[in-house]
PDB file of C-alpha atoms in Angstrom:
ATOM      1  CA  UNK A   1     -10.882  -6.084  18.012  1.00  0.00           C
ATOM      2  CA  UNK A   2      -9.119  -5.171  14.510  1.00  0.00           C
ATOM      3  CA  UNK A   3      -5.811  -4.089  14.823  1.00  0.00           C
ATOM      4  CA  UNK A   4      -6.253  -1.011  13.006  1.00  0.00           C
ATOM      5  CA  UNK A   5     -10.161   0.804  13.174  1.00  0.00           C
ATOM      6  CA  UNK A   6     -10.017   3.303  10.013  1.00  0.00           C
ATOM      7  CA  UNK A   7     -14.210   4.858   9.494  1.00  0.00           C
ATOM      8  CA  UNK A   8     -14.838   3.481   6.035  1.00  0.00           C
ATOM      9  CA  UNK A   9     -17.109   7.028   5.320  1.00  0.00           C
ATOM     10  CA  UNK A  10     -18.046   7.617   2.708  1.00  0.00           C
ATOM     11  CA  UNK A  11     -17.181  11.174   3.782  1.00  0.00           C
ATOM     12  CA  UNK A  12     -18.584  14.072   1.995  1.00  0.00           C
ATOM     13  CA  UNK A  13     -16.827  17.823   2.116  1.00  0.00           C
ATOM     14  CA  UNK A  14     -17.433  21.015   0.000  1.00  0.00           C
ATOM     15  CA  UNK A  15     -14.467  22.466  -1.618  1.00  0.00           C
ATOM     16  CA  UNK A  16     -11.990  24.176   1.061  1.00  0.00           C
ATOM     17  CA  UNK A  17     -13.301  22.150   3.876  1.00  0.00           C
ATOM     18  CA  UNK A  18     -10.418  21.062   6.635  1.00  0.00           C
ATOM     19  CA  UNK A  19     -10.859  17.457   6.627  1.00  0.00           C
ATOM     20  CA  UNK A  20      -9.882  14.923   9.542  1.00  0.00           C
ATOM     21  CA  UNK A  21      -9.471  11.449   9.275  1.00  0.00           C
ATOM     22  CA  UNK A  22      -8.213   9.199  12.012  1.00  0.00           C
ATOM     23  CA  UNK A  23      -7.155   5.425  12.760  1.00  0.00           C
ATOM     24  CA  UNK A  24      -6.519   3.968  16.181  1.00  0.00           C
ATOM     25  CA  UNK A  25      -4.477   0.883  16.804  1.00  0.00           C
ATOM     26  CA  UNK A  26      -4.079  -2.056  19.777  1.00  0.00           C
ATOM     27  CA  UNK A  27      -0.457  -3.186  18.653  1.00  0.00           C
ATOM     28  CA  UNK A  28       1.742  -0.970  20.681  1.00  0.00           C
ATOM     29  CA  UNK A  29       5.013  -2.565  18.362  1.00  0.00           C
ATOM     30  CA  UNK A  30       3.993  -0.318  15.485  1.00  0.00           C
ATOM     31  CA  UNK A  31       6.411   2.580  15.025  1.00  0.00           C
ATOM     32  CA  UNK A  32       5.961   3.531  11.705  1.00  0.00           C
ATOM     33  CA  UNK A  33       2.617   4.886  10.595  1.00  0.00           C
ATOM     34  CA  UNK A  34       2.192   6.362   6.996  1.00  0.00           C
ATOM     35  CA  UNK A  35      -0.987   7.984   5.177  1.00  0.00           C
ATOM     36  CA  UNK A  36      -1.856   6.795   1.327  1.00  0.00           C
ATOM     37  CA  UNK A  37      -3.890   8.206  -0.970  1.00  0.00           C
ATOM     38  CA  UNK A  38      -5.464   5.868  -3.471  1.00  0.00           C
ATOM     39  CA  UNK A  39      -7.285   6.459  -6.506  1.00  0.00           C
ATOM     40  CA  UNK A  40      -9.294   4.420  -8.254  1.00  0.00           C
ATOM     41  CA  UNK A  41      -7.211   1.789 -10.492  1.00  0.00           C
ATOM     42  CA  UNK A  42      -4.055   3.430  -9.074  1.00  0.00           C
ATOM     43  CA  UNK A  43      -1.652   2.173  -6.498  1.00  0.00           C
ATOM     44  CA  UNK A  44      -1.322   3.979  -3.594  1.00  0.00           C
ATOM     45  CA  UNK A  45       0.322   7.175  -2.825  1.00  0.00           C
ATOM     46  CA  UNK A  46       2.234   8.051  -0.229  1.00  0.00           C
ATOM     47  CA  UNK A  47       1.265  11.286   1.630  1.00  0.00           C
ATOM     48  CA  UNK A  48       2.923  11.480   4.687  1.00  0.00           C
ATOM     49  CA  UNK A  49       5.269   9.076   7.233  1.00  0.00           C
ATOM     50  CA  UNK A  50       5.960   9.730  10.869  1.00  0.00           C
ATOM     51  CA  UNK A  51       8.479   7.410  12.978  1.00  0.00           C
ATOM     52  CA  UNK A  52       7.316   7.257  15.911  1.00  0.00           C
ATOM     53  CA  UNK A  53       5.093   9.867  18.173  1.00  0.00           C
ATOM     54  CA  UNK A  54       4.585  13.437  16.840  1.00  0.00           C
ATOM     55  CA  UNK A  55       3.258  16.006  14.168  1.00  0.00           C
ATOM     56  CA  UNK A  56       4.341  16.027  10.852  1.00  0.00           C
ATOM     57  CA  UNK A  57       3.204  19.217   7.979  1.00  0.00           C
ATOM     58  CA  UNK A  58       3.648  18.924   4.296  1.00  0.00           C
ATOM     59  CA  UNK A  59       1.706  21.453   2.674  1.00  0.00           C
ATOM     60  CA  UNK A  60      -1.956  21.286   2.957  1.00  0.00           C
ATOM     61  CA  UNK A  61      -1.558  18.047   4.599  1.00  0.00           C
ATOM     62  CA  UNK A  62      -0.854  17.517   8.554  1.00  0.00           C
ATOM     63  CA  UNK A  63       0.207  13.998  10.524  1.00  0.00           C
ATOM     64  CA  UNK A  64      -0.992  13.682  14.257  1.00  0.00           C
ATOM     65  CA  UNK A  65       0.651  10.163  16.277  1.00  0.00           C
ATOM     66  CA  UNK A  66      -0.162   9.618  19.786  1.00  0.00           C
ATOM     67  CA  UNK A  67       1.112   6.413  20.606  1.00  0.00           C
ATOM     68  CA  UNK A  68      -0.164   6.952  24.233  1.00  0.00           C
ATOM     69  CA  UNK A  69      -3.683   6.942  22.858  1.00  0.00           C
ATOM     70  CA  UNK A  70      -2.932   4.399  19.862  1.00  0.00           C
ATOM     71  CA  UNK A  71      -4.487   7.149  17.447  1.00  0.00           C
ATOM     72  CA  UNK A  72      -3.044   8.920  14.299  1.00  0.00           C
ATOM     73  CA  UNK A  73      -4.517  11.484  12.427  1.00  0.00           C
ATOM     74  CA  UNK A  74      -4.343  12.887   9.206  1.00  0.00           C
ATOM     75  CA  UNK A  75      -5.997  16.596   8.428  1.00  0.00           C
ATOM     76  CA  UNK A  76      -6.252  18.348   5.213  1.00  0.00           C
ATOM     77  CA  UNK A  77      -6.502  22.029   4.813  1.00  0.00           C
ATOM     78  CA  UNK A  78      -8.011  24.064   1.885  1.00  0.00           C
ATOM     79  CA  UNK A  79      -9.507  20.465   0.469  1.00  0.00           C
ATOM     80  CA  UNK A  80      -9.749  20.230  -3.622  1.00  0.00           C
ATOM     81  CA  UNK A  81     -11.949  17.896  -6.025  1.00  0.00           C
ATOM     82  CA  UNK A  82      -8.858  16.282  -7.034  1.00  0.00           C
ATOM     83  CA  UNK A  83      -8.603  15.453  -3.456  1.00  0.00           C
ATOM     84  CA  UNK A  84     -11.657  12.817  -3.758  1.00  0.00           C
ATOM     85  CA  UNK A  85      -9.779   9.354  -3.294  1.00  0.00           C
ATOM     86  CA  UNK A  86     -10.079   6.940  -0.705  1.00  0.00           C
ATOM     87  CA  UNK A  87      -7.326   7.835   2.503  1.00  0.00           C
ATOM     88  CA  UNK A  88      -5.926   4.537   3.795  1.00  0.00           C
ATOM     89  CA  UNK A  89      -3.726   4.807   7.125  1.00  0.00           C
ATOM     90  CA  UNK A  90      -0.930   2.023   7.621  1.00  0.00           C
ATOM     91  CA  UNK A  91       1.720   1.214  10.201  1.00  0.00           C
ATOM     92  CA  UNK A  92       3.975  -1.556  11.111  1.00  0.00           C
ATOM     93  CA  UNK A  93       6.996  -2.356  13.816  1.00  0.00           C
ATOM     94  CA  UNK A  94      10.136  -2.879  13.099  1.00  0.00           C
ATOM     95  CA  UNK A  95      12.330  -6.075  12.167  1.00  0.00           C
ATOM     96  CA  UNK A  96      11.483  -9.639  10.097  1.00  0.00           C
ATOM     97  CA  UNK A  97       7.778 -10.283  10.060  1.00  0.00           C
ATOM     98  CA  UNK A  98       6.916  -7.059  11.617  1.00  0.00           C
ATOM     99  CA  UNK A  99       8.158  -5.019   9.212  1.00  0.00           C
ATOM    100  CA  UNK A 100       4.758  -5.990   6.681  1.00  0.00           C
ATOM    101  CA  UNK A 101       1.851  -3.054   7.161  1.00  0.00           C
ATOM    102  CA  UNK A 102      -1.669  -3.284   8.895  1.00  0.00           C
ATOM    103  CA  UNK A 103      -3.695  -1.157   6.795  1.00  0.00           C
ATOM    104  CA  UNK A 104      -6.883   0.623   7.901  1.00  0.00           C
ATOM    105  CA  UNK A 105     -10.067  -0.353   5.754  1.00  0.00           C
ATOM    106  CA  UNK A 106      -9.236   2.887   4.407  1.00  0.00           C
ATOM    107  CA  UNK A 107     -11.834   6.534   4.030  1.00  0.00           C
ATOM    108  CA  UNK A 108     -13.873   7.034   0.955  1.00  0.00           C
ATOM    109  CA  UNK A 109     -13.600  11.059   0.669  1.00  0.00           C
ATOM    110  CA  UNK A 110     -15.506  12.646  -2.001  1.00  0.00           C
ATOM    111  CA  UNK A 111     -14.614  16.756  -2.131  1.00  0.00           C
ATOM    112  CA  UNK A 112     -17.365  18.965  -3.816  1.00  0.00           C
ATOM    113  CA  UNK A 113     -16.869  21.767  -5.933  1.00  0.00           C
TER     114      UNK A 113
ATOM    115  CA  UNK B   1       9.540  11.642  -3.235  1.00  0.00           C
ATOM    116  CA  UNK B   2      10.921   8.070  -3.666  1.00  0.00           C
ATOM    117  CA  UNK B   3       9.564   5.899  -7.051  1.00  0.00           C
ATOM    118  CA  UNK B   4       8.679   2.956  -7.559  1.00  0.00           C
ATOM    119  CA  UNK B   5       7.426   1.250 -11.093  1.00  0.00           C
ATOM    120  CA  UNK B   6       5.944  -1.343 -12.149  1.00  0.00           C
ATOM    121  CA  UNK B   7       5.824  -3.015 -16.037  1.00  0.00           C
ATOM    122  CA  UNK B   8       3.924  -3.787 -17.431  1.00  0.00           C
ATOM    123  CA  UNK B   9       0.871  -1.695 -16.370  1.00  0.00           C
ATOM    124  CA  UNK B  10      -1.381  -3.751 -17.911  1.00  0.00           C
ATOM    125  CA  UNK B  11      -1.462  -7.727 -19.710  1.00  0.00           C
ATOM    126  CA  UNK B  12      -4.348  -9.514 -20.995  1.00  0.00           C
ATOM    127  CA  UNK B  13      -3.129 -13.245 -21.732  1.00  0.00           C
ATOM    128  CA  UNK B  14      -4.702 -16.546 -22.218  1.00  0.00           C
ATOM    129  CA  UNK B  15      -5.992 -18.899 -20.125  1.00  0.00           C
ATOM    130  CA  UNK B  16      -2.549 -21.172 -19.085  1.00  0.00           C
ATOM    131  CA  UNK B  17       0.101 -18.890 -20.188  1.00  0.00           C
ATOM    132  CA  UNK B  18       2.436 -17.451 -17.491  1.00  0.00           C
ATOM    133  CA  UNK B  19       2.585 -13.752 -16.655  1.00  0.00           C
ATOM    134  CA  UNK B  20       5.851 -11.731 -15.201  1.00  0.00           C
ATOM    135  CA  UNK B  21       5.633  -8.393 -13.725  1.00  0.00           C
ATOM    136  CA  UNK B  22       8.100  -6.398 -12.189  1.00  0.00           C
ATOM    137  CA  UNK B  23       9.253  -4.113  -9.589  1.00  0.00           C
ATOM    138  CA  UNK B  24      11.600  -1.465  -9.384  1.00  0.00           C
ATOM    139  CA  UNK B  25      12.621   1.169  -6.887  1.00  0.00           C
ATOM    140  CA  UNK B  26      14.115   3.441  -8.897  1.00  0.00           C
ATOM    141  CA  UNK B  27      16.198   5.853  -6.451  1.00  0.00           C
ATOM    142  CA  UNK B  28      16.134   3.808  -3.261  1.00  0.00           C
ATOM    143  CA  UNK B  29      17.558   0.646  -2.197  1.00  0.00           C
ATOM    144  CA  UNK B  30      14.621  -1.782  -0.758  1.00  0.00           C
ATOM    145  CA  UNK B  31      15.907  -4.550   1.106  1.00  0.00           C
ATOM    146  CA  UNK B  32      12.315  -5.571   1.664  1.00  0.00           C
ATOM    147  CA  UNK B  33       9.440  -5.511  -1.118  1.00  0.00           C
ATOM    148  CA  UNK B  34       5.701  -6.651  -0.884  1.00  0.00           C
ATOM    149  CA  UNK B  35       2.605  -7.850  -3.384  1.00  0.00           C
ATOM    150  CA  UNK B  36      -0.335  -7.149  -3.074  1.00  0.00           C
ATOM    151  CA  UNK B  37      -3.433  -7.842  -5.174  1.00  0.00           C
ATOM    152  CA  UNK B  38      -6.618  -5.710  -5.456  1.00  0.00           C
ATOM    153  CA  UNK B  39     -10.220  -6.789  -6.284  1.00  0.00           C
ATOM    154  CA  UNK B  40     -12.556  -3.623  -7.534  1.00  0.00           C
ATOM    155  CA  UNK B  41     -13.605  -1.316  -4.278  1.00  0.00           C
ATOM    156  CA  UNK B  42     -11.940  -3.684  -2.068  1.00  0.00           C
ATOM    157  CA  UNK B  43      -9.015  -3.747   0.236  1.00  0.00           C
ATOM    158  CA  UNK B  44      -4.994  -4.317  -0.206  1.00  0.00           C
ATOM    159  CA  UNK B  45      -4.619  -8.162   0.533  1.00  0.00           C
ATOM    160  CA  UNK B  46      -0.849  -8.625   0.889  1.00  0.00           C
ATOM    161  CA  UNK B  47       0.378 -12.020  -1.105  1.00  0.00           C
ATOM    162  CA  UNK B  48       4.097 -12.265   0.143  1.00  0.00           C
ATOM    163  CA  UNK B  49       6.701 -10.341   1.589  1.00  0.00           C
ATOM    164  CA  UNK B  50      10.404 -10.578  -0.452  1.00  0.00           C
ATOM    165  CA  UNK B  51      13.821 -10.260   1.097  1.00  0.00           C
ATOM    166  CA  UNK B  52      16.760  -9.201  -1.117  1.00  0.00           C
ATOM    167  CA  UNK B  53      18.214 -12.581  -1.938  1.00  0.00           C
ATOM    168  CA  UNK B  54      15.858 -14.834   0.563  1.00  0.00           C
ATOM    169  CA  UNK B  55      12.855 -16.867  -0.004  1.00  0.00           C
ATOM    170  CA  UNK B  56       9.392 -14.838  -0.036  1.00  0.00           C
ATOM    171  CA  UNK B  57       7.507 -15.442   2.720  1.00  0.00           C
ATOM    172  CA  UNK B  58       3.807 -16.423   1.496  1.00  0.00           C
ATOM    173  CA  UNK B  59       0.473 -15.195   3.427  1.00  0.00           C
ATOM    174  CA  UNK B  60      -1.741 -18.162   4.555  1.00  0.00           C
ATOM    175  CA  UNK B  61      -3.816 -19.647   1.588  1.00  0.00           C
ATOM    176  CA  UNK B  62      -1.666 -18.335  -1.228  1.00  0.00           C
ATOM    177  CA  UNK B  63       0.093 -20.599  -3.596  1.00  0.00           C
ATOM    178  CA  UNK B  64       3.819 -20.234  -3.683  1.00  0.00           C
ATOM    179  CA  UNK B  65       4.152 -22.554  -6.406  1.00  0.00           C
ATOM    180  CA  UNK B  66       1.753 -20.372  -8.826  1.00  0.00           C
ATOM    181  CA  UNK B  67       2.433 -16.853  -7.542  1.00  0.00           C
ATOM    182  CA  UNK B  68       6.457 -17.146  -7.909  1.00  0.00           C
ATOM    183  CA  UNK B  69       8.610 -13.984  -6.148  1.00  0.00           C
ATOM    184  CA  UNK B  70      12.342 -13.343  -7.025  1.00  0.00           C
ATOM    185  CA  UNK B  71      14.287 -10.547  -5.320  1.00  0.00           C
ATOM    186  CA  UNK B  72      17.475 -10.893  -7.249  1.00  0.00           C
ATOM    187  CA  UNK B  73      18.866  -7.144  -6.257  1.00  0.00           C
ATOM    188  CA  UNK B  74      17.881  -4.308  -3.725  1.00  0.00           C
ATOM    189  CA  UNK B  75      16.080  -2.577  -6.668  1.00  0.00           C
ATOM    190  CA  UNK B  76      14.012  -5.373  -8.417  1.00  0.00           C
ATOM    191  CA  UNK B  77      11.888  -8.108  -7.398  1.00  0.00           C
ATOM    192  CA  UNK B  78       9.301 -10.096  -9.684  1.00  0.00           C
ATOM    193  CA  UNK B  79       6.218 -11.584  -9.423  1.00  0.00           C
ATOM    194  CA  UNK B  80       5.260 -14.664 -11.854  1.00  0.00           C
ATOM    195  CA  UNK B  81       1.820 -15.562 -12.080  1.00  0.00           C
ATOM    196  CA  UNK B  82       2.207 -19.552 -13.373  1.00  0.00           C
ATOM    197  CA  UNK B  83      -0.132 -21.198 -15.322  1.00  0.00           C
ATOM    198  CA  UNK B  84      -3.367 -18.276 -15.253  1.00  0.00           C
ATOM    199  CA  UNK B  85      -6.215 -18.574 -15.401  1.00  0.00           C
ATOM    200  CA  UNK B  86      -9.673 -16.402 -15.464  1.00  0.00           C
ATOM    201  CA  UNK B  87      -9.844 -16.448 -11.826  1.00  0.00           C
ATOM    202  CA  UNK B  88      -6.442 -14.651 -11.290  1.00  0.00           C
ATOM    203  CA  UNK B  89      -7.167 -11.640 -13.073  1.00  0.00           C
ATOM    204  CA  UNK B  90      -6.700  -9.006 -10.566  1.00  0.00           C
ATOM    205  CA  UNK B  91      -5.110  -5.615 -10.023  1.00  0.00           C
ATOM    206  CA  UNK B  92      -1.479  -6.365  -8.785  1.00  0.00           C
ATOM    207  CA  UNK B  93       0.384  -4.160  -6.998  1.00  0.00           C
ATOM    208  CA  UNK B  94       3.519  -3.948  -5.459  1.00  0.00           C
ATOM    209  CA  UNK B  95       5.557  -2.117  -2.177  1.00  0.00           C
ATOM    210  CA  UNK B  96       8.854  -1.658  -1.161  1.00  0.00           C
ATOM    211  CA  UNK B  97      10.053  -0.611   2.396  1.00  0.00           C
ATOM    212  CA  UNK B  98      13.091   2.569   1.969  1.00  0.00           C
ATOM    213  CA  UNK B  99      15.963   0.911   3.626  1.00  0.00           C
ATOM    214  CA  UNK B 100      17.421   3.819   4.782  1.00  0.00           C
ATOM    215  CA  UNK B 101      14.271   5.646   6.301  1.00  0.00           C
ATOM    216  CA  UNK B 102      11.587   2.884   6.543  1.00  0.00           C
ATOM    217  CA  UNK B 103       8.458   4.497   4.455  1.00  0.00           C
ATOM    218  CA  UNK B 104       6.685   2.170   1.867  1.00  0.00           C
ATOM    219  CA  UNK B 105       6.054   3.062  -1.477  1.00  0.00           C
ATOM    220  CA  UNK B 106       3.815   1.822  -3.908  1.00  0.00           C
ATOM    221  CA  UNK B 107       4.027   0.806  -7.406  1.00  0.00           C
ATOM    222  CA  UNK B 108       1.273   2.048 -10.037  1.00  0.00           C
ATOM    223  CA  UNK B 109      -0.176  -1.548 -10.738  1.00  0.00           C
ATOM    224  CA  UNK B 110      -0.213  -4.002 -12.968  1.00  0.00           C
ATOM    225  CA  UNK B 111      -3.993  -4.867 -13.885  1.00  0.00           C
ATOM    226  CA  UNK B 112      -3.566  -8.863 -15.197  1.00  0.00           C
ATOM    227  CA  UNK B 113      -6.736 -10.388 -17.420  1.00  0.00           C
ATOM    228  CA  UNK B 114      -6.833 -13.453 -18.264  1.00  0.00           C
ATOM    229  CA  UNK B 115      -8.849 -15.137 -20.991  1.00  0.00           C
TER     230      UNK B 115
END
């Protein structure tokens, strides 16, 4: 089992669409857990970051963590072309080594007008 | 939100020449900074994490003595690609951990070609 399980997609939506993507986990260490956005031939951007358990809104975006269930969630509200990127999730514990991320294989999302 | 940058954003050199890019955070303090390098539609693979004044600790099957990593301050650490050739042309990207709050942020990229 991977550490982090991420649905590749590709995931299709029309314009204004609520989208959901999700990751679950196995490592119950992780306490940080962030969202990216990447674009093609762009780093990646960071969209949201919960510490530990809880919900987390920033504008059309929303961050679910259940660390009971070992699954975070990101949804997106109103959806936009210019929201077409791949979504990767990411998390990591605290302290030396652990403090690297586990990314998802990250969400091909392609929004159409 | 926080920013980090990267120079240059893009090099083409020749075949045996060395490469330097660098990372800043530019309103945070990062005790802890990562590379990364990116083939076309494929995943992150993390290089090497780098502590503020410590040796960078190398993931299993990269080269420490051609990828070099420097973290001279909590605001800058650099990447040397030694000797380069065709095969390291990549997408390079790098990551530093907030030391006050513990998000990551990412750097634009560096895309390296190599002749």
């Amino acid at each position: 089992q991977k550490e982090v399980e991420q649905d590749p997609g590709p995931l299709s939506v029309p314009e204004g669409a609520i989208v959901s993507l999700n990751c679950t986990y196995s490592n119950s260490a992780f306490q940080y857990f962030m969202w990216y956005r990447q674009y093609s031939r762009k780093g990646p951007e960071l969209l949201m970051y919960t510490y530990s358990s809880g919900n987390k809104e920033d504008g059309r975006f929303t961050a679910q963590v259940d660390k009971s269930s070992k699954y975070i969630s990101l949804f997106i509200r109103d959806s936009q072309p210019s929201d077409s990127a791949t979504y990767l999730c990411a998390m990591s514990g605290s302290g030396g080594s652990n403090y690297k991320l586990t990314f998802g294989k990250g969400t091909l999302l392609t929004v159409n007008p | 939100g926080a920013v980090v940058s990267q120079h240059p954003s893009r090099v083409i050199c020749k075949s045996g020449t060395s490469v330097k890019i660098e990372c800043r955070s530019l309103d945070f303090q990062a005790t802890t900074m990562f590379w990364y390098r990116q083939f076309p539609k494929q995943s992150l693979m993390l290089m090497a994490t780098s502590n503020e004044g410590s040796k960078a600790t190398y993931e299993q099957g990269v080269e420490k003595d051609k990828f070099l990593i420097n973290h001279a301050s909590l605001t800058l650490s650099t990447l040397t690609v030694t000797s380069a050739h065709p095969e390291d042309s990549s997408f390079y990207i790098c990551s530093a951990r907030d030391y006050d709050g513990g998000a990551v942020f990412f750097g634009p990229g560096t895309r390296l070609t190599v002749l």
